[in-house]
mmCIF file of C-alpha atoms in Angstrom:
data_model
loop_
_atom_site.group_PDB
_atom_site.id
_atom_site.type_symbol
_atom_site.label_atom_id
_atom_site.label_comp_id
_atom_site.label_asym_id
_atom_site.label_seq_id
_atom_site.Cartn_x
_atom_site.Cartn_y
_atom_site.Cartn_z
ATOM 1 C CA MET A 213 123.798 199.515 37.683
ATOM 2 C CA GLN A 214 122.756 200.065 34.098
ATOM 3 C CA PHE A 215 123.177 197.614 31.246
ATOM 4 C CA GLU A 216 123.078 198.949 27.696
ATOM 5 C CA THR A 217 121.623 196.052 25.728
ATOM 6 C CA ALA A 218 123.297 197.098 22.416
ATOM 7 C CA LYS A 219 126.701 196.549 24.054
ATOM 8 C CA LEU A 220 125.907 193.091 25.416
ATOM 9 C CA THR A 221 126.021 189.691 23.799
ATOM 10 C CA PRO A 222 122.680 187.901 23.132
ATOM 11 C CA GLN A 223 123.509 185.487 25.948
ATOM 12 C CA GLU A 224 124.133 188.348 28.402
ATOM 13 C CA ASN A 225 120.844 190.007 27.428
ATOM 14 C CA TYR A 226 119.077 186.641 27.789
ATOM 15 C CA LYS A 227 120.354 186.231 31.354
ATOM 16 C CA LEU A 228 119.177 189.698 32.346
ATOM 17 C CA LEU A 229 115.738 189.168 30.798
ATOM 18 C CA ILE A 230 115.013 185.784 32.334
ATOM 19 C CA GLY A 231 116.497 186.872 35.670
ATOM 20 C CA GLY A 232 114.381 190.056 35.835
ATOM 21 C CA ILE A 233 111.041 188.747 34.568
ATOM 22 C CA LEU A 234 109.882 186.209 37.182
ATOM 23 C CA PRO A 235 108.048 183.954 37.694
ATOM 24 C CA ARG A 236 107.144 182.795 34.192
ATOM 25 C CA PRO A 237 104.309 180.357 33.557
ATOM 26 C CA ILE A 238 105.155 177.323 31.421
ATOM 27 C CA ALA A 239 103.441 176.367 28.163
ATOM 28 C CA TRP A 240 103.890 172.671 27.598
ATOM 29 C CA VAL A 241 103.309 172.633 23.818
ATOM 30 C CA SER A 242 102.384 169.588 21.782
ATOM 31 C CA SER A 243 102.643 169.796 18.006
ATOM 32 C CA ILE A 244 102.957 167.419 15.075
ATOM 33 C CA SER A 245 104.996 167.360 11.889
ATOM 34 C CA PRO A 246 103.583 166.809 8.400
ATOM 35 C CA GLU A 247 105.022 163.262 8.625
ATOM 36 C CA GLY A 248 103.018 162.624 11.803
ATOM 37 C CA ASP A 249 105.918 162.904 14.286
ATOM 38 C CA VAL A 250 104.625 164.213 17.597
ATOM 39 C CA ASN A 251 106.594 166.741 19.632
ATOM 40 C CA LEU A 252 106.159 167.951 23.232
ATOM 41 C CA ALA A 253 108.286 170.768 24.669
ATOM 42 C CA PRO A 254 108.085 173.395 27.464
ATOM 43 C CA PHE A 255 108.379 177.151 26.903
ATOM 44 C CA SER A 256 108.427 179.790 29.627
ATOM 45 C CA PHE A 257 107.796 182.878 27.449
ATOM 46 C CA PHE A 258 104.000 182.377 27.608
ATOM 47 C CA THR A 259 100.806 184.304 28.407
ATOM 48 C CA VAL A 260 97.276 185.223 27.433
ATOM 49 C CA ALA A 261 97.046 187.705 24.562
ATOM 50 C CA SER A 262 93.285 188.271 24.296
ATOM 51 C CA ALA A 263 89.969 187.155 25.787
ATOM 52 C CA ASN A 264 87.769 188.323 22.891
ATOM 53 C CA PRO A 265 88.720 186.575 20.730
ATOM 54 C CA PRO A 266 90.420 184.039 23.018
ATOM 55 C CA VAL A 267 94.083 184.056 22.024
ATOM 56 C CA VAL A 268 97.178 182.728 23.805
ATOM 57 C CA CYS A 269 100.802 183.261 22.851
ATOM 58 C CA PHE A 270 104.228 181.807 23.484
ATOM 59 C CA ASN A 271 107.644 182.554 22.085
ATOM 60 C CA PRO A 272 110.072 179.809 20.982
ATOM 61 C CA MET A 273 113.530 181.178 20.392
ATOM 62 C CA TYR A 274 116.131 180.033 17.896
ATOM 63 C CA ASN A 275 118.798 177.991 19.617
ATOM 64 C CA GLN A 276 122.445 178.950 20.104
ATOM 65 C CA ASP A 277 123.163 177.863 16.528
ATOM 66 C CA GLY A 278 120.387 180.048 15.093
ATOM 67 C CA GLN A 279 118.205 177.015 14.308
ATOM 68 C CA ALA A 280 114.429 176.737 14.787
ATOM 69 C CA LYS A 281 113.151 174.240 17.342
ATOM 70 C CA ASP A 282 110.896 171.430 16.237
ATOM 71 C CA THR A 283 107.814 173.110 17.787
ATOM 72 C CA LEU A 284 108.247 176.221 15.641
ATOM 73 C CA LYS A 285 108.841 174.142 12.542
ATOM 74 C CA ASN A 286 105.744 172.025 13.145
ATOM 75 C CA ILE A 287 103.453 174.969 13.817
ATOM 76 C CA ARG A 288 104.687 176.801 10.706
ATOM 77 C CA GLU A 289 103.994 173.708 8.629
ATOM 78 C CA GLN A 290 100.778 172.423 10.288
ATOM 79 C CA GLY A 291 99.204 175.496 11.878
ATOM 80 C CA GLU A 292 97.976 173.672 15.013
ATOM 81 C CA PHE A 293 99.164 173.087 18.560
ATOM 82 C CA VAL A 294 98.041 172.373 22.111
ATOM 83 C CA ILE A 295 99.237 174.247 25.182
ATOM 84 C CA ASN A 296 99.114 172.063 28.276
ATOM 85 C CA THR A 297 99.573 173.377 31.807
ATOM 86 C CA VAL A 298 102.404 172.133 33.987
ATOM 87 C CA SER A 299 101.515 171.141 37.567
ATOM 88 C CA ALA A 300 104.024 170.388 40.332
ATOM 89 C CA SER A 301 103.429 166.674 39.788
ATOM 90 C CA HIS A 302 104.717 167.062 36.219
ATOM 91 C CA LEU A 303 108.039 168.659 37.065
ATOM 92 C CA GLU A 304 110.280 165.664 36.408
ATOM 93 C CA VAL A 305 108.619 164.456 33.186
ATOM 94 C CA MET A 306 108.263 168.019 31.867
ATOM 95 C CA ASN A 307 112.018 168.475 32.380
ATOM 96 C CA LYS A 308 112.658 165.207 30.555
ATOM 97 C CA SER A 309 110.537 166.375 27.620
ATOM 98 C CA CYS A 310 112.933 169.283 26.968
ATOM 99 C CA HIS A 311 115.852 166.997 26.233
ATOM 100 C CA ASN A 312 117.352 167.492 22.788
ATOM 101 C CA LEU A 313 115.911 164.602 20.760
ATOM 102 C CA PRO A 314 115.799 163.885 17.038
ATOM 103 C CA ARG A 315 112.742 165.414 15.356
ATOM 104 C CA GLU A 316 111.189 162.018 14.664
ATOM 105 C CA GLN A 317 111.416 160.880 18.322
ATOM 106 C CA ASP A 318 108.222 161.309 20.328
ATOM 107 C CA GLU A 319 108.756 163.098 23.683
ATOM 108 C CA PHE A 320 105.517 161.669 25.022
ATOM 109 C CA ASP A 321 106.939 158.164 24.654
ATOM 110 C CA TYR A 322 110.442 159.142 25.702
ATOM 111 C CA ALA A 323 109.252 160.712 28.982
ATOM 112 C CA GLY A 324 106.446 158.229 29.640
ATOM 113 C CA ILE A 325 103.653 160.788 29.226
ATOM 114 C CA GLU A 326 100.146 159.564 28.345
ATOM 115 C CA LYS A 327 98.450 161.127 25.323
ATOM 116 C CA ALA A 328 94.820 162.119 24.925
ATOM 117 C CA GLN A 329 93.149 162.784 21.581
ATOM 118 C CA SER A 330 92.305 166.428 20.866
ATOM 119 C CA SER A 331 88.865 167.414 19.601
ATOM 120 C CA PHE A 332 89.684 169.993 16.935
ATOM 121 C CA VAL A 333 93.433 169.697 16.184
ATOM 122 C CA LYS A 334 95.774 166.876 15.258
ATOM 123 C CA PRO A 335 98.386 167.199 18.036
ATOM 124 C CA PRO A 336 97.470 165.182 21.144
ATOM 125 C CA ARG A 337 96.976 166.632 24.639
ATOM 126 C CA VAL A 338 98.824 165.621 27.776
ATOM 127 C CA ALA A 339 96.190 163.302 29.239
ATOM 128 C CA ASP A 340 96.579 164.299 32.902
ATOM 129 C CA ALA A 341 97.193 168.019 32.343
ATOM 130 C CA VAL A 342 94.740 169.969 34.491
ATOM 131 C CA VAL A 343 94.164 172.426 31.619
ATOM 132 C CA SER A 344 94.836 172.131 27.896
ATOM 133 C CA PHE A 345 94.167 174.729 25.220
ATOM 134 C CA GLU A 346 93.585 173.463 21.659
ATOM 135 C CA CYS A 347 94.876 176.152 19.304
ATOM 136 C CA LYS A 348 94.826 177.067 15.638
ATOM 137 C CA LEU A 349 97.665 179.294 14.471
ATOM 138 C CA LYS A 350 96.661 182.921 14.169
ATOM 139 C CA GLN A 351 99.991 184.611 13.509
ATOM 140 C CA ILE A 352 103.724 184.239 13.897
ATOM 141 C CA VAL A 353 105.711 187.428 14.528
ATOM 142 C CA ASP A 354 109.358 186.822 13.656
ATOM 143 C CA LEU A 355 111.558 189.045 15.791
ATOM 144 C CA GLY A 356 114.925 188.157 14.292
ATOM 145 C CA ASP A 357 116.970 185.640 12.342
ATOM 146 C CA ASP A 358 119.950 185.041 14.623
ATOM 147 C CA ALA A 359 120.675 182.863 17.656
ATOM 148 C CA LEU A 360 118.248 183.439 20.528
ATOM 149 C CA SER A 361 115.842 185.488 18.384
ATOM 150 C CA GLY A 362 112.206 185.090 19.278
ATOM 151 C CA HIS A 363 109.295 184.015 17.140
ATOM 152 C CA LEU A 364 106.023 184.997 18.829
ATOM 153 C CA ILE A 365 103.278 182.469 18.111
ATOM 154 C CA LEU A 366 99.664 183.564 18.626
ATOM 155 C CA GLY A 367 96.974 180.933 18.596
ATOM 156 C CA ASP A 368 93.211 181.115 18.499
ATOM 157 C CA VAL A 369 91.871 178.941 21.300
ATOM 158 C CA LEU A 370 89.329 176.510 19.874
ATOM 159 C CA ALA A 371 88.666 174.507 23.022
ATOM 160 C CA VAL A 372 89.737 174.411 26.674
ATOM 161 C CA HIS A 373 89.913 171.104 28.461
ATOM 162 C CA VAL A 374 89.783 171.223 32.270
ATOM 163 C CA ALA A 375 89.975 168.304 34.689
ATOM 164 C CA ASP A 376 86.502 167.621 36.138
ATOM 165 C CA ASP A 377 87.629 168.134 39.738
ATOM 166 C CA ALA A 378 89.422 171.425 38.931
ATOM 167 C CA VAL A 379 86.526 173.545 37.651
ATOM 168 C CA PHE A 380 83.543 175.005 39.493
ATOM 169 C CA ASP A 381 81.096 177.590 38.191
ATOM 170 C CA GLY A 382 83.250 178.197 35.166
ATOM 171 C CA LYS A 383 86.371 178.943 37.251
ATOM 172 C CA ILE A 384 89.550 176.895 37.555
ATOM 173 C CA ASN A 385 90.665 175.936 41.072
ATOM 174 C CA SER A 386 94.227 177.177 41.527
ATOM 175 C CA ASP A 387 94.943 174.546 44.188
ATOM 176 C CA LYS A 388 93.989 171.781 41.762
ATOM 177 C CA LEU A 389 96.072 173.311 39.003
ATOM 178 C CA ASP A 390 99.062 173.537 41.376
ATOM 179 C CA ALA A 391 101.085 175.266 38.644
ATOM 180 C CA ILE A 392 104.813 175.661 38.661
ATOM 181 C CA ALA A 393 106.687 178.579 37.192
ATOM 182 C CA ARG A 394 110.116 179.050 35.649
ATOM 183 C CA MET A 395 112.708 181.121 37.421
ATOM 184 C CA SER A 396 116.274 181.774 36.183
ATOM 185 C CA GLY A 397 119.000 179.176 35.885
ATOM 186 C CA LEU A 398 117.808 175.742 37.005
ATOM 187 C CA ASP A 399 115.161 177.104 39.401
ATOM 188 C CA TYR A 400 111.420 176.620 39.418
ATOM 189 C CA SER A 401 108.852 178.012 41.830
ATOM 190 C CA LEU A 402 105.559 176.764 43.229
ATOM 191 C CA THR A 403 102.389 178.854 43.192
ATOM 192 C CA ARG A 404 100.928 177.721 46.560
ATOM 193 C CA ASP A 405 101.463 180.897 48.603
ATOM 194 C CA ARG A 406 98.940 183.580 47.746
ATOM 195 C CA ILE A 407 97.690 186.930 49.015
ATOM 196 C CA GLN A 408 94.188 188.230 48.339
ATOM 197 C CA LEU A 409 93.470 191.969 47.911
ATOM 198 C CA ALA A 410 90.055 193.472 47.262
ATOM 199 C CA ARG A 411 89.659 195.749 44.267
ATOM 200 C CA SER A 412 87.913 199.039 45.018
#
């Protein structure tokens, strides 16, 4: 079956994209407004963009009304953010942090999530995140102006925080990270089943 994207609604295209690109890692992004209001929100359009220089990226979309989310607004205005990893133990509070709150309401406080001070940027980190990436805005690529349009945010990684028991010899222990991933609909997946293959 073929779907011609130009003949579909944005919502129909969205369902095909998120249903066909699985699993998706989750960026739990903390940011701060010029007034000092802290925001924390999860995004599942997220990956590494470069190792040299170290750059990560995620893509907040406009909502159904064509409005920018608080995270995008804050990063445009402040140019800083932190990407925190989401472990299985965070599932419930991470889900609570994506509730639609007023911009001035702090998702950390709302969901009962402890903050940790960052070293190089103003937004706080999730204190018990296994990994957190402190980032300075590198570039925003605006992909549209309508509902569900994406706005690709690339950030220079200034520092990486890793839980002491999760790193050995410069490598992060996947079992300690215990990451979850976004599927389609209301589904999430665990990352505990793995297969190893040697590279020739």
